[in-house]
XYZ file of C-alpha atoms in Angstrom:
334
model
C -6.473 38.263 -18.607
C -3.049 36.875 -17.706
C -2.656 39.503 -14.991
C -6.058 38.600 -13.532
C -5.134 34.904 -13.470
C -1.836 35.764 -11.826
C -3.621 37.811 -9.149
C -6.017 34.916 -8.476
C -3.093 32.515 -8.093
C -1.348 34.884 -5.690
C -4.525 35.295 -3.631
C -5.001 31.519 -3.490
C -1.407 31.003 -2.395
C -1.699 33.759 0.158
C -4.843 32.232 1.624
C -3.403 28.713 1.949
C 0.225 29.352 2.841
C -0.389 31.290 6.022
C 2.212 30.276 8.580
C 3.802 27.708 6.230
C 6.600 29.778 4.679
C 8.047 29.860 1.186
C 9.019 26.722 -0.731
C 10.879 26.232 -3.972
C 8.588 26.481 -6.999
C 8.092 23.271 -8.915
C 9.529 22.976 -12.428
C 7.331 22.313 -15.445
C 8.583 18.730 -15.635
C 7.824 18.138 -11.959
C 4.328 19.524 -12.449
C 3.704 17.322 -15.480
C 4.752 14.278 -13.465
C 2.360 15.128 -10.643
C -0.775 15.744 -12.730
C -2.969 12.633 -12.585
C -1.042 11.083 -9.692
C -2.983 9.129 -7.086
C -2.029 10.317 -3.622
C -2.778 10.002 0.075
C -2.678 13.041 2.348
C -0.097 12.744 5.120
C -1.756 12.195 8.492
C 0.414 15.015 9.855
C -1.106 17.552 7.467
C -3.507 19.934 9.218
C -7.163 19.249 8.376
C -6.118 16.154 6.420
C -8.909 13.787 5.383
C -7.625 10.193 5.089
C -8.631 9.062 1.583
C -7.205 8.657 -1.914
C -7.181 11.631 -4.275
C -6.046 12.506 -7.782
C -3.817 15.519 -8.463
C -5.874 17.857 -10.658
C -3.431 20.727 -11.107
C -0.351 22.326 -9.608
C -0.389 26.090 -8.965
C 3.178 27.181 -8.321
C 4.199 25.078 -5.326
C 0.639 24.176 -4.281
C -1.262 21.057 -5.318
C -5.007 20.961 -5.990
C -6.774 17.612 -5.583
C -10.051 16.035 -6.598
C -11.744 13.029 -5.026
C -12.669 9.794 -6.790
C -15.995 11.360 -7.817
C -14.243 14.220 -9.639
C -15.092 16.852 -7.011
C -12.312 19.359 -6.331
C -10.992 19.595 -2.776
C -11.155 23.136 -1.413
C -7.865 23.014 0.472
C -4.479 23.079 -1.308
C -1.481 21.044 -0.150
C 2.277 21.196 -0.346
C 3.927 18.298 -2.255
C 5.633 17.137 0.956
C 2.206 16.692 2.571
C 1.216 14.054 0.012
C 2.157 10.380 -0.318
C 2.435 9.258 -3.949
C 0.962 5.798 -4.570
C 0.740 5.828 -8.404
C -0.507 7.562 -11.541
C -3.964 7.550 -13.057
C -4.212 6.952 -16.793
C -5.679 9.993 -18.525
C -7.029 8.922 -21.906
C -8.117 12.372 -23.007
C -4.714 13.874 -22.360
C -3.051 10.970 -24.121
C -5.110 11.526 -27.247
C -4.236 15.233 -27.212
C -0.551 14.499 -26.944
C -0.629 11.916 -29.711
C -2.051 14.476 -32.142
C 1.148 16.535 -31.871
C 3.167 13.813 -33.565
C 3.623 13.236 -37.325
C 1.461 10.488 -38.754
C 4.591 8.468 -39.454
C 5.576 8.445 -35.781
C 2.244 8.396 -33.930
C 1.756 4.623 -33.919
C 5.251 3.869 -32.610
C 5.103 6.555 -29.947
C 1.617 5.509 -28.838
C 2.811 1.943 -28.312
C 5.923 3.101 -26.505
C 4.030 5.416 -24.135
C 1.323 2.902 -23.273
C 3.558 -0.051 -22.536
C 6.837 1.574 -21.519
C 8.694 -0.559 -24.097
C 12.137 0.076 -25.458
C 11.029 0.202 -29.120
C 9.125 2.811 -31.094
C 11.965 5.226 -31.801
C 10.959 8.793 -32.717
C 11.287 9.834 -36.320
C 13.185 12.915 -37.449
C 9.957 14.735 -38.219
C 8.540 14.558 -34.672
C 7.088 17.927 -33.651
C 6.545 17.124 -29.979
C 9.165 17.808 -27.331
C 10.021 14.539 -25.572
C 9.579 16.205 -22.173
C 5.816 16.356 -22.847
C 5.810 12.586 -22.550
C 7.659 12.338 -19.247
C 4.682 11.241 -17.201
C 3.236 8.888 -19.787
C 6.465 7.110 -20.767
C 7.513 6.733 -17.130
C 4.507 4.595 -16.261
C 5.423 1.396 -14.455
C 4.014 -2.082 -15.156
C 0.782 -2.645 -13.246
C 0.237 1.079 -12.683
C -3.271 0.949 -14.139
C -4.300 -1.453 -11.357
C -3.890 1.359 -8.820
C -6.984 2.984 -10.329
C -9.086 -0.172 -10.022
C -12.162 0.456 -7.833
C -11.379 -2.439 -5.477
C -7.831 -1.152 -4.895
C -9.006 2.416 -4.315
C -11.698 1.147 -1.949
C -9.164 -0.859 0.058
C -6.698 2.030 0.297
C -9.442 4.374 1.452
C -10.760 1.936 4.051
C -7.234 1.406 5.373
C -6.601 5.127 5.750
C -9.971 5.489 7.494
C -9.058 2.718 9.982
C -12.092 0.640 9.000
C -12.566 -1.777 11.923
C -14.154 -4.363 9.631
C -10.659 -4.921 8.223
C -9.344 -6.290 11.531
C -8.693 -9.501 9.595
C -7.415 -8.337 6.208
C -7.306 -10.985 3.493
C -5.857 -9.240 0.462
C -7.068 -11.885 -1.998
C -10.574 -10.467 -1.496
C -9.438 -7.193 -3.065
C -6.612 -8.040 -5.486
C -5.632 -10.939 -7.746
C -2.681 -13.277 -7.324
C -0.938 -11.626 -10.298
C -0.937 -8.223 -8.556
C 2.145 -6.115 -9.291
C 4.705 -4.942 -6.696
C 3.374 -1.404 -7.257
C -0.028 -2.316 -5.801
C 1.503 -4.264 -2.894
C 3.683 -1.223 -2.149
C 0.635 1.051 -2.103
C -1.169 -1.260 0.335
C 1.869 -1.493 2.615
C 2.243 2.297 2.503
C -1.385 2.639 3.602
C -0.802 0.129 6.397
C 1.932 2.417 7.733
C -0.908 4.772 8.779
C -3.426 2.099 9.799
C -4.266 0.967 13.350
C -7.275 -1.328 12.799
C -5.728 -4.334 11.013
C -4.741 -7.108 13.450
C -4.285 -10.044 11.082
C -2.752 -9.713 7.623
C -3.098 -12.435 4.992
C -0.656 -11.547 2.237
C -0.019 -15.009 0.804
C 0.172 -16.248 -2.788
C 1.439 -13.015 -4.358
C 4.504 -14.357 -6.142
C 4.733 -11.541 -8.669
C 3.988 -8.686 -6.294
C 5.766 -9.873 -3.133
C 9.534 -9.711 -3.470
C 12.507 -8.681 -1.344
C 11.672 -4.969 -1.390
C 8.111 -5.639 -0.281
C 9.242 -7.954 2.537
C 11.545 -5.226 3.866
C 8.623 -2.794 3.778
C 6.358 -5.364 5.446
C 8.821 -5.646 8.335
C 8.527 -1.893 8.933
C 4.733 -2.205 8.938
C 4.898 -5.025 11.498
C 7.246 -3.031 13.730
C 4.420 -0.538 14.297
C 2.918 -3.209 16.564
C -0.724 -3.298 15.455
C -0.571 -6.545 13.442
C -0.094 -9.709 15.508
C -0.995 -12.374 12.935
C 0.645 -12.862 9.542
C 0.134 -15.382 6.748
C 2.800 -15.003 4.063
C 2.653 -18.511 2.623
C 3.443 -19.494 -0.960
C 5.864 -16.616 -1.469
C 8.613 -17.900 -3.760
C 10.433 -14.816 -5.097
C 12.152 -13.833 -1.856
C 15.839 -14.570 -1.286
C 16.986 -16.732 1.670
C 18.983 -13.854 3.176
C 15.829 -11.691 3.114
C 13.924 -14.396 4.984
C 16.810 -14.594 7.473
C 16.574 -10.831 8.018
C 12.796 -11.141 8.441
C 13.261 -13.804 11.140
C 15.880 -11.671 12.847
C 13.684 -8.557 12.954
C 10.461 -10.326 13.979
C 11.444 -9.978 17.634
C 10.913 -6.212 17.222
C 7.248 -6.720 16.267
C 4.133 -7.966 18.087
C 3.602 -10.946 15.764
C 2.528 -13.960 17.838
C 0.975 -16.193 15.181
C 2.126 -16.785 11.639
C 2.391 -19.059 8.646
C 5.078 -19.250 5.972
C 5.569 -22.173 3.599
C 8.260 -24.528 4.883
C 9.637 -25.065 1.379
C 10.358 -21.325 1.021
C 12.293 -20.869 4.279
C 15.030 -22.884 5.957
C 14.486 -24.961 9.075
C 16.711 -22.624 11.064
C 14.721 -19.623 9.833
C 11.460 -21.222 10.967
C 12.881 -22.027 14.406
C 14.018 -18.403 14.779
C 10.551 -17.192 13.822
C 8.923 -19.516 16.362
C 11.249 -18.399 19.129
C 10.482 -14.729 18.417
C 6.740 -15.406 18.490
C 7.036 -17.087 21.887
C 8.733 -13.975 23.232
C 6.210 -11.691 21.550
C 3.308 -13.435 23.298
C 4.464 -11.906 26.554
C 4.221 -8.370 25.115
C 0.421 -8.186 24.691
C -2.779 -10.205 25.073
C -4.580 -9.503 21.788
C -4.122 -13.188 20.911
C -5.728 -14.491 24.130
C -7.968 -11.728 25.445
C -11.625 -12.880 25.597
C -12.698 -9.359 24.635
C -10.948 -9.895 21.300
C -12.532 -13.307 20.768
C -14.370 -12.404 17.555
C -11.068 -11.591 15.850
C -9.272 -14.558 17.425
C -11.898 -16.987 16.071
C -11.367 -15.582 12.583
C -7.600 -16.098 12.667
C -6.914 -19.443 10.981
C -4.303 -21.074 8.725
C -1.405 -20.393 11.067
C 1.131 -22.916 12.342
C -0.805 -22.708 15.605
C -4.135 -20.902 15.675
C -4.749 -18.589 18.670
C -8.156 -20.128 19.386
C -6.256 -23.100 20.864
C -5.014 -21.076 23.834
C -6.162 -22.840 27.021
C -7.070 -19.543 28.663
C -9.852 -19.091 26.087
C -11.543 -22.489 26.605
C -14.069 -21.252 29.221
C -15.285 -18.569 26.792
C -15.885 -20.860 23.814
C -19.343 -21.974 22.763
C -19.964 -25.527 21.597
C -19.975 -24.302 17.993
C -16.559 -22.698 18.515
C -14.933 -25.950 19.583
C -14.848 -27.104 15.970
C -12.112 -24.525 15.470
C -9.860 -26.277 17.971
C -7.063 -28.530 16.839
C -3.428 -28.460 15.853
C -1.974 -27.656 12.474
C -0.654 -30.470 10.316
C 2.853 -29.094 10.835
C 4.669 -31.418 13.251
C 6.330 -28.653 15.203
C 3.207 -26.496 15.470
C 2.336 -27.835 18.936
C 5.606 -26.425 20.233
C 4.175 -22.933 19.834
C 1.495 -23.195 22.530
């Protein structure tokens, strides 16, 4: 039976690795870490379908996936063709692993694996090798949120370039207490997206920190997003904001909002100057053909609907959108 299984594995590898070449086989620990992971398929992978998948099993150096409905994907992928965005909790596997522990240790180890705490030391009578728990004990805070239907839906729509997300307000999909892990996953998906024009990523004090701002800058440098609202973001250092203002000139951002009490006056002036320059790079902010998106872009220091070139194209009902922001210096942006 083992020989038959081995032959099947070799046939499967032979059928999928044509023209790819040999790669180093994954270790048992690496395999255990990958099982249950939530991944995106790299857009460069041949025949890749942009969506989120769960790693079902790892055969040698090939990864088998299943979709969110539990259906196995026919094609196998190399690990370097997948983008890891988190791990999916597997309750059945967890219960099976717990049973391998002595009764005296099971409660402590269960608590330690679920919450990633420092307590719950193993007793001398533990029968389970600690390496079996690598994936479970390595779970990060907020990891379970990656499996939430609304998060999976958003990630899938982003990878599919859903045009209805031209104005993306993250608060419609995730809560204000969202972890950095979820924000990272969304920013990773945005690195492959071309449909989002306006990104509202405000009020995420727990999830939006220095690391996420650096990643956001790389997303903006792709040039597809021209409006950004990052207000009420308090856990970012002043030097990170200064770097953000410095790098904004390398993006296409023309309209923005950030809370004045989170950035310095000099930082805001630098941001404004960069946006003035950026407005000469493209016309997405003033093109009448993009009017539907422009009308939906609000809560900026200066909303794009106020551009004089758009006045002839506005209906009477649209004129209610006109006006300046309460910020004193906002008028300087037009």
